[in-house]
Amino acid sequence: MFYPKVIEKVILCRSQHSKVANFVILSSELSPTQRFLCQSCSQQYSSSNIMMVKCGQLQYLLDNYQREKIKQFDSIFLSNIRSLEQFIDQINSIKTKTNEQLDSLLSISNKAIQMLIDEISSYSFYEELEKLISNKIFIIDSIKIVETMKTILLDWNFKVNLIWDQFKNYSEFRDSKKLIEILKKNINDDVELVQSQPIIKIESYLDFPSKNQQKWRMQSLNSFKWDFSYNRFIQTKYQIKFPNNNKNEMLYILDGVILRCQNSLLHQEELQQLNNIEQIQYLKWIGDYGQNKQRIGRWAATWNGEVLQEVGGIYNNGEKQGFWKEPISNYWAKAKAYQIGEYKNNVKRGFWKFIYKDQDIGGGEYNVSGEKNGIWIELSEGFFNDSQVTYKGKYKNGKKNDKWETFVVHNGNTKMIGGGQYDTLGVKYGLWIDISKEFQTDQYVTYQGQFQNGRRVGQWKIFYSRFNPSDDKMDELIGGGFYDQGAQGLKVGQWIDISNGFNNDAYVTYHGQYILGQKVGRWDIYYRRSFEKQNELIGGGLYDENGSGNKIKNWIELADGFKDFSQVIYQGQYINGKKVGRWEIKQRYDDLDSFEKIGGGQYDEANPGMKVGDWIEISDEFNRTSQVMYYAKYKNGKKVGECKIMYKYDFSDLPSLMQNIHTLIKYGLLVEEDVTMKKETKQGNGQIFLLDLKINYRYFNKENIKMEEKLEPGLLHRSQTTIQRMNGGGSYDQEGEGNKVGKWIDICEGYSTQAQIIYDGEYKNGKKAARWKIKHRNCADETFVEIGGGAYDEYGIKFGNWTDISDEFKNSSQIILNGQYENGKKKGMWTILYQRRSNTNYLEIGGGVYDQENYGLKHGKWIQLSEGFSNSSQLVLKGEYKKGQKVGLWESCFRERIDNPFQLIGQGCYDQGSQSIKNGIWTEPIGGFWDETQIISKGKYSFSKKIGVWVEKKRARGNVGSFQNLREIVYDD
């Protein structure tokens, strides 16, 4: 009875000659009508990498798919159609008794039948093609089908009853009324039936050209991400996948999940490769393209689904024009700084400034040629909250000139920490003090030495600086060596290098020899624990002697992020710089312990550097309180099949810690009432036999640990006990693409004792799909409780109602956000809720409205939480937005306890303009305004720049309103 029927009568070529389309371009970058080409127009794409199929072939496949849909649902629709046909028979029997009323009933009923037939039989070629291109899988939206059927029948029921009231006394009324009740019951029964139906996939009908015709290659890259638990950078690896012959299309992949897809085949612009993992995930630009495939009109930026306030500007035929606000190149969650100024024909002109936390922190002038000129204050490449480094100096026609100085903000003070001279060509010369790439609050590492013609020469020293309680800087020489005196600036001779992320908790140095910039011979790795003086030889190995810089033979390497609380090493062999054979992952908890194997696997002998077979790996954030392990299988260097995620509780650090139980209590692992010791027996030589120790961990299960071995004199020991609980996992595809597929339980980044969060849902070809649940537990002996979640569409984009968690969600900062997404952007009212402890109710604490227009900008009254909001730092900001910009009075309010009211501690005014500019007298909290450290600063702003005298005041916890002067800081007018 039902047959496939295309809604569109004629599909024309996208050109203006109105010819019938013969081919379809399979690209999500084009609008539906722009994907179709006639025979002649298709010739211009015959040699390109654009994927095309014949319209007839594609329609044949879609018709087959539609037949499957009909086959699955025809019985449901037929039963309702037959009931309607019986109703028509009843109406016909009484038609002679009525005229116009019954004609109306017949018309309404016939129309309902036709609508039901159209609903199950008809499909839009454009819409089905859109789904096909985006995900290669068609999923029947069963609920939508039945909901449409329900709407048709309820509308029919309403219209019928309006007429029916006029002739309820007819004899045929009772039989017809029964049919109406049957149809109403069928509506609810059909919903339940359809929900149980299997999903139809079109994969079985369509072999996509990209699978067979397009060859892709993969490039592995390193980036960083931030470990919020321990406030440190950790390295992570991701892949970029692109066609062999060009980079007009890029897929960014992290651990089997497609983070981003870029495509420029159909736009006249080059793809810019992104290297910042957060920008890859969260930064999106939205706007329009003109007929010439160039950007036009206003473009705006979104970050993790939220429109960045007033970020963006106007394009005219692909060129930036007028006022623009842009994120800095290193923009991420802890580096939300912007540059603001004017473009003319895509060239920066006039004064540009840098804005950070609504304050003017730098900038300078561009000349008519778009070159920097005059005095500038620039941000360092690695600028972020904990590394507020700026460079101040002079430009001349786009080149740095004369003296430049390096500054850092430390404890609210701006200190000069380095600098040197540039010649007239913009080349460094003479004595310089450079900062390290990882320079930040606890990593004050500087390099001191001479430049000649822009290259380092002679001896260079590496210093590590710390600040005492009086804020005085103390320098310690930690490394260095020599550069050649030639023009190459290469390291030569004996050197002491430092590790990435070097600081007091990661005091790691590398000792060895360079020849013409390449490491050769034996290199040793030394580690020194915090505040100790003795270095420990902890690793190392050999580089070949031919100057290639390749590692060879046996090596012991330190894991990225090696620190006092995360002592992990890798041990195995290299051949020509690539890992081969068996590699083991080892860990220890304390300097006195030996390293013990916790994981590892095999590198292919035939293809060195490629993982194969079963592996046990650790997470990027692995440390003492975040011991996350992955059990996976590799094939040709990519994960395949099942992967298990385990959270390991290992007590092997207790031998040293148990010498002082109070240390455990201090670390939050034990409370006094949880420790019970039974029967200690002291021997004459000082040995202690501990017969039974019972520890009730708040974060672990109860364990009985018995000691039966002889112990070393004067020490308290116990045997090692390990508990492992599976938290999650899922599967990678079997084709070797490394994509996550099917059901998964993912863990949050930085999963630890203080942040046990999992995500429960489904992947399709590396993208999240359908509904995902967010679950949390406070400690390991609790079950996970659902606290949030929502749905992803077929593109992996959030839509509909969602409950998100905050970026820094953890036990001490349990914050959720409720609202709606549309096309991945927040819209309408969003509510912020907070609970102090698990198993209590979430209470509303803030929120506001995202405008339905203007790209979803914040608008109207808002209450938002401060950065770092937690149980011990409950600070909120109250004020008004106008088209995404803060305007008028904004207040800072604080409370020490959840049952206390918020109290005003600071305020100030923004201009009513369009740039969130601070002006006039302001009182604002400094830092996170913790329970124990409550400091405010009061002074004057002029166009978001501090001027004159600012007074800092401090108060003790509990002394509401009683602030005492701390110090004064004078800023230039």
Short mmCIF file of C-alpha atoms in Angstrom, two decimals, residues 231-509:
data_model
loop_
_atom_site.label_atom_id
_atom_site.label_comp_id
_atom_site.label_asym_id
_atom_site.label_seq_id
_atom_site.Cartn_x
_atom_site.Cartn_y
_atom_site.Cartn_z
CA ASN A 231 47.61 23.00 38.68
CA ARG A 232 50.13 21.79 36.13
CA PHE A 233 50.49 21.31 32.39
CA ILE A 234 50.52 17.76 31.08
CA GLN A 235 51.33 16.66 27.57
CA THR A 236 48.80 14.86 25.45
CA LYS A 237 49.02 13.37 21.97
CA TYR A 238 46.43 13.87 19.25
CA GLN A 239 46.24 13.05 15.54
CA ILE A 240 45.39 15.05 12.44
CA LYS A 241 43.96 12.98 9.60
CA PHE A 242 43.93 14.41 6.07
CA PRO A 243 43.85 13.22 2.42
CA ASN A 244 47.17 12.11 0.96
CA ASN A 245 47.36 14.82 -1.70
CA ASN A 246 46.28 17.91 0.23
CA LYS A 247 45.26 19.41 3.54
CA ASN A 248 41.93 20.86 2.41
CA GLU A 249 40.19 18.57 4.87
CA MET A 250 41.35 17.80 8.40
CA LEU A 251 40.05 15.58 11.17
CA TYR A 252 41.38 16.15 14.69
CA ILE A 253 41.28 12.96 16.74
CA LEU A 254 42.07 12.41 20.44
CA ASP A 255 41.97 8.86 21.81
CA GLY A 256 39.49 7.64 19.20
CA VAL A 257 37.17 10.67 19.47
CA ILE A 258 36.79 13.09 16.54
CA LEU A 259 37.13 16.51 18.14
CA ARG A 260 36.80 18.62 15.02
CA CYS A 261 36.36 18.39 11.25
CA GLN A 262 37.64 21.18 8.99
CA ASN A 263 36.96 21.41 5.25
CA SER A 264 37.94 24.12 2.77
CA LEU A 265 37.29 22.29 -0.52
CA LEU A 266 34.29 24.48 -1.20
CA HIS A 267 35.56 27.78 0.25
CA GLN A 268 38.31 30.01 -1.08
CA GLU A 269 40.46 29.95 2.05
CA GLU A 270 43.34 27.96 3.46
CA LEU A 271 42.82 25.79 6.50
CA GLN A 272 44.83 26.88 9.51
CA GLN A 273 46.16 23.95 11.49
CA LEU A 274 45.25 24.25 15.18
CA ASN A 275 47.77 23.16 17.81
CA ASN A 276 45.96 24.12 21.00
CA ILE A 277 43.89 21.14 22.16
CA GLU A 278 41.26 23.32 23.87
CA GLN A 279 40.81 25.47 20.77
CA ILE A 280 40.42 22.30 18.71
CA GLN A 281 37.63 21.15 21.02
CA TYR A 282 35.85 24.36 21.91
CA LEU A 283 36.61 27.32 19.60
CA LYS A 284 34.17 27.70 16.70
CA TRP A 285 33.56 30.62 14.33
CA ILE A 286 30.09 31.18 12.91
CA GLY A 287 29.10 33.36 9.97
CA ASP A 288 28.17 33.37 6.29
CA TYR A 289 29.87 32.81 2.94
CA GLY A 290 29.04 34.78 -0.18
CA GLN A 291 28.56 33.50 -3.72
CA ASN A 292 32.30 33.82 -4.35
CA LYS A 293 32.89 31.45 -1.40
CA GLN A 294 34.44 34.23 0.71
CA ARG A 295 33.41 35.16 4.24
CA ILE A 296 30.93 38.01 4.43
CA GLY A 297 29.07 39.94 7.13
CA ARG A 298 29.46 39.56 10.86
CA TRP A 299 31.36 36.57 12.23
CA ALA A 300 31.28 35.59 15.88
CA ALA A 301 33.14 33.06 18.03
CA THR A 302 31.79 30.45 20.44
CA TRP A 303 33.65 28.63 23.19
CA ASN A 304 32.27 25.30 24.38
CA GLY A 305 28.78 26.23 23.21
CA GLU A 306 28.79 29.74 24.68
CA VAL A 307 29.14 32.81 22.48
CA LEU A 308 32.24 34.81 23.41
CA GLN A 309 31.01 38.24 24.30
CA GLU A 310 31.45 40.68 21.39
CA VAL A 311 34.28 38.58 19.92
CA GLY A 312 34.51 38.83 16.14
CA GLY A 313 33.79 41.48 13.55
CA ILE A 314 32.83 42.17 9.92
CA TYR A 315 34.14 40.47 6.76
CA ASN A 316 33.83 42.04 3.33
CA ASN A 317 34.61 39.52 0.57
CA GLY A 318 36.93 37.59 2.84
CA GLU A 319 38.72 40.64 4.29
CA LYS A 320 38.36 41.90 7.83
CA GLN A 321 37.03 45.44 8.07
CA GLY A 322 36.41 47.85 10.94
CA PHE A 323 36.42 47.16 14.66
CA TRP A 324 37.41 43.60 15.72
CA LYS A 325 37.83 41.78 19.00
CA GLU A 326 39.90 38.60 18.69
CA PRO A 327 41.10 35.90 21.11
CA ILE A 328 44.87 35.81 21.58
CA SER A 329 46.64 33.03 19.67
CA ASN A 330 47.14 30.99 22.87
CA TYR A 331 43.53 31.40 24.05
CA TRP A 332 42.27 28.69 26.41
CA ALA A 333 40.30 28.31 29.66
CA LYS A 334 43.00 29.96 31.81
CA ALA A 335 44.17 32.43 29.17
CA LYS A 336 41.01 34.34 28.23
CA ALA A 337 42.73 37.41 26.88
CA TYR A 338 41.75 39.42 23.78
CA GLN A 339 43.18 41.94 21.36
CA ILE A 340 40.97 44.79 20.22
CA GLY A 341 41.44 47.24 17.35
CA GLU A 342 40.61 48.17 13.77
CA TYR A 343 41.18 46.47 10.41
CA LYS A 344 41.28 48.13 7.01
CA ASN A 345 41.28 45.72 4.06
CA ASN A 346 42.44 42.88 6.29
CA VAL A 347 45.38 44.94 7.69
CA LYS A 348 45.59 46.06 11.32
CA ARG A 349 45.67 49.85 11.66
CA GLY A 350 45.99 52.33 14.51
CA PHE A 351 46.01 51.51 18.21
CA TRP A 352 45.39 47.92 19.34
CA LYS A 353 45.15 46.83 22.96
CA PHE A 354 45.22 43.63 24.99
CA ILE A 355 42.40 42.98 27.46
CA TYR A 356 42.55 40.44 30.30
CA LYS A 357 39.90 40.09 33.00
CA ASP A 358 38.30 43.34 31.78
CA GLN A 359 41.59 45.22 32.25
CA ASP A 360 43.84 46.91 29.72
CA ILE A 361 47.22 45.14 30.07
CA GLY A 362 49.10 46.15 26.93
CA GLY A 363 49.07 47.08 23.29
CA GLY A 364 50.51 49.57 20.85
CA GLU A 365 50.27 51.23 17.44
CA TYR A 366 50.21 49.86 13.88
CA ASN A 367 51.25 52.14 11.01
CA VAL A 368 49.40 52.43 7.68
CA SER A 369 51.30 49.38 6.38
CA GLY A 370 50.14 47.23 9.26
CA GLU A 371 53.58 47.26 10.95
CA LYS A 372 54.07 47.75 14.66
CA ASN A 373 55.56 51.12 15.55
CA GLY A 374 56.55 52.92 18.74
CA ILE A 375 56.24 51.66 22.33
CA TRP A 376 54.51 48.31 22.74
CA ILE A 377 53.54 46.03 25.62
CA GLU A 378 53.07 42.49 24.30
CA LEU A 379 51.93 39.26 25.92
CA SER A 380 54.23 36.25 26.06
CA GLU A 381 53.35 33.25 23.88
CA GLY A 382 52.51 31.23 27.00
CA PHE A 383 50.52 33.98 28.77
CA PHE A 384 47.89 32.62 31.20
CA ASN A 385 46.60 33.12 34.76
CA ASP A 386 49.72 31.71 36.43
CA SER A 387 52.17 33.20 33.93
CA GLN A 388 51.21 36.82 33.34
CA VAL A 389 54.37 37.70 31.45
CA THR A 390 54.63 40.79 29.23
CA TYR A 391 57.39 42.33 27.11
CA LYS A 392 57.84 46.11 26.90
CA GLY A 393 59.91 47.89 24.30
CA LYS A 394 60.03 49.78 21.03
CA TYR A 395 59.18 48.83 17.45
CA LYS A 396 60.43 50.59 14.34
CA ASN A 397 58.71 49.66 11.07
CA GLY A 398 57.68 46.28 12.39
CA LYS A 399 61.03 45.33 13.98
CA LYS A 400 61.97 45.32 17.63
CA ASN A 401 64.56 47.94 18.44
CA ASP A 402 66.74 49.01 21.34
CA LYS A 403 66.03 47.88 24.92
CA TRP A 404 63.25 45.42 25.74
CA GLU A 405 62.23 44.37 29.26
CA THR A 406 60.37 41.30 30.54
CA PHE A 407 57.82 41.66 33.35
CA VAL A 408 55.72 39.25 35.40
CA VAL A 409 52.81 39.81 37.78
CA HIS A 410 53.59 38.07 41.11
CA ASN A 411 51.29 38.40 44.13
CA GLY A 412 49.69 41.43 42.55
CA ASN A 413 53.02 43.15 41.93
CA THR A 414 54.64 43.67 38.54
CA LYS A 415 58.33 42.70 38.61
CA MET A 416 61.01 43.03 35.94
CA ILE A 417 62.63 39.61 35.49
CA GLY A 418 64.60 39.84 32.26
CA GLY A 419 65.29 41.45 28.93
CA GLY A 420 68.07 42.73 26.68
CA GLN A 421 68.88 44.65 23.49
CA TYR A 422 67.82 44.45 19.82
CA ASP A 423 69.80 46.06 17.01
CA THR A 424 68.25 48.13 14.20
CA LEU A 425 67.47 44.95 12.25
CA GLY A 426 65.44 43.50 15.13
CA VAL A 427 68.16 41.00 16.08
CA LYS A 428 69.17 40.21 19.67
CA TYR A 429 72.69 41.09 20.78
CA GLY A 430 74.70 41.39 23.97
CA LEU A 431 73.69 40.18 27.45
CA TRP A 432 70.18 38.76 27.74
CA ILE A 433 68.00 37.20 30.42
CA ASP A 434 65.39 35.00 28.68
CA ILE A 435 62.55 33.12 30.35
CA SER A 436 61.76 29.43 29.85
CA LYS A 437 58.82 28.34 27.69
CA GLU A 438 57.07 26.87 30.75
CA PHE A 439 57.66 29.97 32.89
CA GLN A 440 54.93 30.36 35.51
CA THR A 441 54.29 31.10 39.18
CA ASP A 442 56.18 28.08 40.54
CA GLN A 443 58.52 27.68 37.56
CA TYR A 444 60.59 30.87 37.53
CA VAL A 445 63.33 29.55 35.23
CA THR A 446 65.55 31.99 33.35
CA TYR A 447 68.48 31.63 30.93
CA GLN A 448 71.34 34.14 31.12
CA GLY A 449 74.04 34.63 28.51
CA GLN A 450 75.24 36.45 25.39
CA PHE A 451 73.66 36.85 21.94
CA GLN A 452 75.67 37.54 18.81
CA ASN A 453 73.84 38.20 15.52
CA GLY A 454 70.66 36.79 17.02
CA ARG A 455 72.25 33.50 18.16
CA ARG A 456 73.38 32.36 21.56
CA VAL A 457 77.14 32.14 22.02
CA GLY A 458 79.53 31.18 24.81
CA GLN A 459 78.44 30.16 28.29
CA TRP A 460 74.77 30.23 29.26
CA LYS A 461 73.50 29.63 32.79
CA ILE A 462 70.10 28.37 33.87
CA PHE A 463 68.64 29.82 37.09
CA TYR A 464 65.66 28.78 39.15
CA SER A 465 64.10 31.59 41.19
CA ARG A 466 61.95 31.42 44.30
CA PHE A 467 60.35 34.11 46.41
CA ASN A 468 60.64 34.23 50.20
CA PRO A 469 57.80 35.41 52.47
CA SER A 470 59.05 38.99 52.06
CA ASP A 471 58.61 38.63 48.29
CA ASP A 472 62.35 38.83 47.66
CA LYS A 473 63.64 36.76 44.74
CA MET A 474 66.31 34.11 45.40
CA ASP A 475 68.19 32.66 42.41
CA GLU A 476 69.70 29.16 42.30
CA LEU A 477 72.04 28.01 39.52
CA ILE A 478 70.59 24.70 38.27
CA GLY A 479 72.17 24.08 34.88
CA GLY A 480 73.68 25.36 31.67
CA GLY A 481 76.58 24.89 29.28
CA PHE A 482 78.21 26.37 26.17
CA TYR A 483 77.10 27.37 22.68
CA ASP A 484 79.63 27.42 19.86
CA GLN A 485 81.23 30.73 18.95
CA GLY A 486 80.26 30.35 15.29
CA ALA A 487 77.13 31.55 13.52
CA GLN A 488 75.03 28.47 14.19
CA GLY A 489 74.22 28.88 17.89
CA LEU A 490 74.59 25.15 18.59
CA LYS A 491 75.12 23.54 21.98
CA VAL A 492 78.56 21.99 22.46
CA GLY A 493 80.38 20.12 25.23
CA GLN A 494 79.04 19.19 28.65
CA TRP A 495 75.55 20.43 29.52
CA ILE A 496 72.99 20.26 32.31
CA ASP A 497 69.53 20.66 30.77
CA ILE A 498 66.27 20.88 32.71
CA SER A 499 63.05 18.96 32.18
CA ASN A 500 59.86 20.39 30.74
CA GLY A 501 57.79 21.64 33.64
CA PHE A 502 60.83 21.95 35.94
CA ASN A 503 59.92 23.31 39.39
CA ASN A 504 60.46 22.57 43.06
CA ASP A 505 58.17 19.50 42.89
CA ALA A 506 59.65 18.34 39.59
CA TYR A 507 63.35 18.99 40.07
CA VAL A 508 64.63 16.92 37.14
CA THR A 509 67.86 17.59 35.21
#
